[in-house]
XYZ file of C-alpha atoms in Angstrom:
359
model
C 0.000 0.000 0.000
C 1.347 3.376 -0.935
C 1.911 6.027 1.702
C 1.397 8.799 -0.857
C -1.442 11.213 -0.238
C -4.384 10.706 -2.596
C -7.273 13.095 -2.597
C -9.994 12.701 0.053
C -12.326 11.489 -2.705
C -10.473 8.152 -2.550
C -12.473 7.451 0.621
C -15.990 6.392 -0.315
C -18.962 7.101 1.945
C -22.337 5.433 1.460
C -24.030 7.808 3.921
C -23.563 11.572 3.370
C -24.535 12.253 6.987
C -21.783 10.002 8.277
C -19.327 11.607 5.887
C -20.243 15.034 7.247
C -19.958 13.780 10.831
C -16.523 12.347 10.046
C -15.178 15.604 8.624
C -16.586 17.489 11.606
C -14.896 15.112 14.059
C -11.616 15.144 12.132
C -11.585 18.911 12.173
C -11.905 18.883 15.939
C -9.104 16.385 16.635
C -6.709 17.523 13.890
C -5.037 20.453 15.713
C -3.918 18.391 18.728
C -2.046 15.939 16.484
C -1.181 18.229 13.549
C -3.296 16.054 11.261
C -3.606 16.903 7.576
C -7.241 16.154 6.634
C -6.422 16.246 2.918
C -4.241 13.138 3.278
C -6.986 10.779 4.476
C -6.943 7.558 2.449
C -8.039 3.938 2.889
C -5.766 1.740 5.018
C -7.655 -1.547 5.322
C -10.988 -3.179 6.013
C -11.824 -6.312 7.953
C -14.551 -8.912 8.149
C -16.701 -6.717 10.392
C -18.355 -3.382 9.656
C -15.224 -1.528 10.766
C -12.813 0.027 8.319
C -9.515 1.812 8.772
C -8.196 5.011 7.204
C -4.707 6.479 7.280
C -3.972 10.180 7.761
C -0.691 12.081 7.944
C 0.344 14.206 10.889
C 3.516 15.919 12.028
C 6.233 13.657 10.661
C 4.227 10.448 10.948
C 0.933 8.830 10.055
C -2.056 7.817 12.152
C -4.902 5.323 11.787
C -8.562 6.260 11.992
C -11.110 3.597 12.867
C -14.519 4.120 11.285
C -16.919 1.921 13.254
C -20.610 2.836 12.892
C -21.955 2.613 16.468
C -25.178 0.898 15.406
C -23.026 -1.888 13.943
C -19.902 -1.979 16.119
C -19.197 -1.452 19.812
C -15.707 -0.009 20.243
C -15.644 -0.300 24.043
C -14.153 -3.834 23.995
C -11.399 -2.622 21.645
C -10.442 0.155 24.059
C -10.536 -2.192 27.057
C -8.437 -4.941 25.456
C -5.961 -2.410 24.039
C -5.325 -1.272 27.603
C -4.933 -4.845 28.880
C -2.480 -5.696 26.119
C -0.436 -2.539 26.615
C -0.231 -3.305 30.341
C 0.975 -6.819 29.436
C 3.840 -5.308 27.438
C 2.454 -5.971 23.964
C 2.868 -3.549 21.071
C -0.662 -2.344 20.329
C -2.117 0.895 18.950
C -2.717 3.588 21.548
C -6.162 5.160 21.518
C -5.393 8.865 20.991
C -8.945 10.130 20.515
C -12.349 8.447 20.593
C -15.807 9.789 19.875
C -17.894 6.958 21.298
C -21.329 8.177 20.102
C -20.072 8.640 16.515
C -17.766 5.611 16.391
C -14.608 7.395 15.210
C -11.232 6.693 16.803
C -7.692 7.975 16.239
C -4.935 5.404 16.780
C -1.197 4.989 16.490
C -0.113 3.651 13.104
C 1.975 0.542 13.803
C 3.068 0.163 10.203
C 2.011 -0.921 6.745
C 3.332 -4.500 6.586
C 1.549 -7.404 8.173
C 3.385 -10.594 9.031
C 1.472 -12.531 6.377
C 2.913 -10.236 3.711
C 6.508 -11.116 4.525
C 6.550 -14.781 5.552
C 8.230 -16.868 2.880
C 8.410 -20.649 2.567
C 11.769 -20.225 0.797
C 13.230 -18.360 3.768
C 12.345 -20.683 6.619
C 14.906 -19.393 9.112
C 13.543 -15.847 8.863
C 9.986 -17.152 8.900
C 10.673 -19.219 12.001
C 12.108 -16.121 13.693
C 8.922 -14.183 12.897
C 6.742 -16.919 14.327
C 8.838 -17.016 17.484
C 8.293 -13.278 17.907
C 4.572 -14.024 17.657
C 4.986 -16.747 20.280
C 6.690 -14.251 22.617
C 3.722 -11.897 22.287
C 1.308 -14.749 22.952
C 3.104 -15.897 26.094
C 3.199 -12.314 27.428
C -0.535 -11.927 26.761
C -1.399 -15.199 28.487
C 0.783 -14.415 31.502
C -1.328 -11.302 32.140
C -4.529 -13.380 32.438
C -6.961 -12.805 35.278
C -10.404 -14.391 35.626
C -13.469 -12.189 35.523
C -11.898 -9.464 33.353
C -12.880 -10.655 29.867
C -16.028 -12.538 28.799
C -15.769 -16.300 29.327
C -15.226 -18.578 26.353
C -17.830 -20.942 27.770
C -20.046 -23.726 26.454
C -22.729 -21.301 25.294
C -20.261 -19.338 23.146
C -18.643 -22.497 21.780
C -22.076 -23.865 20.857
C -23.060 -20.650 19.061
C -19.839 -20.718 17.082
C -20.141 -24.381 16.112
C -23.724 -23.805 14.942
C -22.342 -21.545 12.199
C -21.048 -24.614 10.340
C -24.374 -26.398 9.762
C -26.379 -23.173 9.540
C -24.210 -21.253 7.099
C -21.742 -23.622 5.472
C -23.824 -26.762 5.074
C -27.343 -25.405 4.693
C -26.941 -21.978 3.117
C -23.677 -22.394 1.191
C -23.878 -26.069 0.225
C -27.671 -25.989 -0.031
C -28.186 -29.085 2.120
C -31.357 -29.978 3.962
C -29.765 -31.763 6.905
C -31.507 -35.094 7.598
C -32.064 -36.112 11.220
C -29.161 -38.600 11.178
C -26.731 -35.900 10.018
C -27.978 -33.444 12.615
C -27.622 -36.091 15.330
C -24.060 -36.810 14.228
C -23.152 -33.140 14.344
C -24.785 -32.651 17.739
C -22.891 -35.601 19.246
C -19.556 -34.582 17.719
C -19.993 -30.947 18.756
C -20.787 -32.006 22.325
C -17.595 -34.071 22.416
C -15.561 -31.167 21.016
C -16.895 -28.755 23.615
C -16.200 -31.157 26.482
C -12.611 -31.672 25.394
C -11.899 -28.022 24.714
C -13.448 -26.721 27.911
C -11.197 -29.123 29.845
C -8.184 -26.956 28.931
C -7.110 -24.318 31.482
C -8.358 -20.797 30.781
C -6.220 -17.749 29.923
C -6.691 -14.582 27.894
C -7.553 -15.499 24.293
C -7.088 -13.065 21.383
C -9.354 -15.210 19.112
C -7.770 -14.123 15.808
C -4.084 -14.432 16.644
C -2.699 -14.964 13.142
C -0.146 -13.362 10.778
C -2.770 -11.164 9.139
C -3.302 -9.440 12.504
C 0.379 -9.123 13.441
C 2.402 -6.152 12.222
C 6.062 -5.585 11.507
C 6.938 -2.475 13.530
C 8.210 0.614 11.739
C 11.286 0.661 13.969
C 13.565 -2.241 12.927
C 15.090 -2.217 16.407
C 11.680 -2.999 17.963
C 11.643 -6.738 18.782
C 7.902 -6.951 19.348
C 5.359 -7.546 16.604
C 2.367 -5.238 16.632
C -0.943 -6.876 17.542
C -4.249 -5.858 15.942
C -7.912 -6.941 15.754
C -8.117 -7.972 19.400
C -11.533 -6.559 20.332
C -13.177 -10.007 20.542
C -10.766 -11.265 23.228
C -12.163 -13.649 25.838
C -11.012 -15.798 28.768
C -10.846 -19.364 27.525
C -8.798 -22.428 26.509
C -5.031 -21.929 26.488
C -4.883 -24.029 23.309
C -6.888 -21.581 21.193
C -4.432 -18.892 20.101
C -1.561 -21.239 19.241
C -4.029 -23.313 17.177
C -5.121 -20.099 15.470
C -1.534 -19.025 14.767
C -0.424 -22.305 13.221
C -3.677 -23.279 11.454
C -4.283 -19.968 9.761
C -7.348 -18.798 7.900
C -5.246 -17.567 4.980
C -1.934 -19.431 5.165
C -0.949 -23.101 5.468
C 2.272 -24.829 6.508
C 3.403 -28.423 6.454
C 2.962 -30.269 9.709
C 6.676 -30.347 10.482
C 6.742 -26.550 10.753
C 3.442 -26.491 12.660
C 4.832 -28.901 15.247
C 8.166 -27.078 15.419
C 6.584 -23.740 16.369
C 3.973 -25.357 18.610
C 6.579 -27.233 20.622
C 8.672 -24.063 20.963
C 5.585 -22.231 22.243
C 4.893 -25.129 24.656
C 8.466 -25.016 25.989
C 8.282 -21.246 26.569
C 4.833 -21.507 28.154
C 5.960 -24.312 30.454
C 9.046 -22.355 31.501
C 6.916 -19.252 32.146
C 4.588 -21.203 34.408
C 1.552 -21.175 32.118
C -0.919 -24.061 32.634
C -0.025 -26.187 29.600
C 0.070 -29.995 29.737
C 3.321 -31.395 31.115
C 3.434 -33.842 28.195
C 3.738 -32.282 24.732
C 1.797 -35.107 23.078
C -1.191 -34.407 25.321
C -0.909 -30.692 24.650
C -0.671 -31.128 20.888
C -3.789 -33.297 20.821
C -5.640 -30.626 22.782
C -4.454 -27.981 20.291
C -5.718 -30.093 17.400
C -9.152 -30.474 18.976
C -9.321 -26.739 19.686
C -8.242 -26.017 16.128
C -11.024 -28.259 14.835
C -13.618 -26.169 16.654
C -12.149 -23.017 15.152
C -12.064 -24.456 11.631
C -15.732 -25.439 11.799
C -16.621 -21.970 13.070
C -14.601 -20.123 10.440
C -15.969 -22.186 7.548
C -19.407 -21.033 8.688
C -18.281 -17.433 9.161
C -16.707 -17.293 5.693
C -19.943 -18.598 4.165
C -21.910 -15.960 6.088
C -19.546 -13.190 4.988
C -20.162 -14.192 1.373
C -23.899 -14.823 1.477
C -25.037 -12.196 3.974
C -22.371 -9.501 3.869
C -21.357 -9.587 0.185
C -17.662 -10.386 0.827
C -17.011 -13.385 -1.457
C -13.233 -13.375 -1.178
C -13.395 -15.063 2.217
C -15.177 -18.168 0.977
C -12.328 -18.806 -1.452
C -10.356 -20.034 1.578
C -13.052 -22.527 2.653
C -11.263 -25.529 1.039
C -8.323 -24.874 3.373
C -10.631 -25.207 6.356
C -12.366 -28.291 5.056
C -8.886 -29.782 4.623
C -7.990 -28.864 8.213
C -11.253 -30.327 9.513
C -10.845 -33.591 7.644
C -7.173 -33.865 8.641
C -8.021 -33.694 12.349
C -11.197 -35.767 12.138
C -9.236 -38.438 10.261
C -6.637 -38.746 13.052
C -8.946 -39.600 15.949
C -11.264 -42.571 16.246
C -13.781 -40.533 18.271
C -14.147 -38.125 15.352
C -14.699 -40.764 12.648
C -18.435 -39.900 12.376
C -17.528 -36.292 11.540
C -14.955 -37.445 8.967
C -17.574 -39.670 7.271
C -20.121 -36.846 7.259
C -17.638 -34.492 5.592
C -16.719 -37.104 2.983
C -20.404 -37.459 2.187
C -20.982 -33.708 1.988
C -17.857 -32.888 0.012
C -18.026 -35.960 -2.245
C -14.533 -37.113 -1.313
C -13.127 -40.287 0.111
C -10.403 -40.661 2.684
C -9.151 -38.019 5.076
C -6.456 -35.473 4.388
C -3.544 -36.197 6.739
C -1.180 -33.248 6.286
C -0.972 -29.571 5.537
C 0.130 -27.846 2.358
C 3.587 -26.262 2.375
C 3.905 -22.511 2.236
C 1.230 -20.226 0.873
C -1.841 -21.825 -0.654
């Protein structure tokens, strides 16, 4: 993305009233930070109704969050940003926030995400990046306290798992689920929730992946920037490492997945985090947690396409079906889910590994 300064017309507004409110707010906050309103341009968008703009100030740039309050609640973002900063993570500072309007001025951590620079041909450098991500994760988990963030409990897990039959199977695949298929899903989902809720609880980012990790502008800064943390909860310690290594947009072979996971496990164990004393037990728990996430995200990506008009997400659904079938194919208890997926997808035999590099 270019850091040049296009005209303000490069930022599209569907609602003239919101556009006017934005320019009014920007005019109020600009003097304190020497902002140049004429340099506002798109920075990025995400899977929610938020979008991000970039604006130049005195010798540096800033990020503006545009989050319509009827669609997005920014209070969790502000709360988690404070928790992460206190834990020593590199996160954007909230410099100005108009809560009723849903506009926020933030530090600009940079223009390069981790996913843009990882390279399967440069595995030593890629491993180093992932270990920086692991350091951030361990620091975040060490700050955990119960009762601060919403619990990642059975009710939330059940709502997330329901996205797979509701959106992926029924709406995307067009299936009318017969009673036997529904019963299979219910039984397998119950088993998944029991296993995953048995893991000790810590702070969970919920989207801890290279797309949400930033290379800092300062090359001397060892920490990666952390973004998109507003949905953080208190839940299974296995979740974020499963998210990091079984990415929505990037796949690695299992050797690399295990390598980083065991290095995380060693650091977590040394730091006193409540991971299993046996790595084999921990890795199985990570796989089962990852399976829950993959089912959820397949449903979310279908919903983003069918409800929200964002079809690019569903292009990554085959990756998730591959992840789901790989895990279901490893464990006897999950054989009913593997058979159901083979029936739905018209394939035979489970995938047993991960693709190397970018897919």
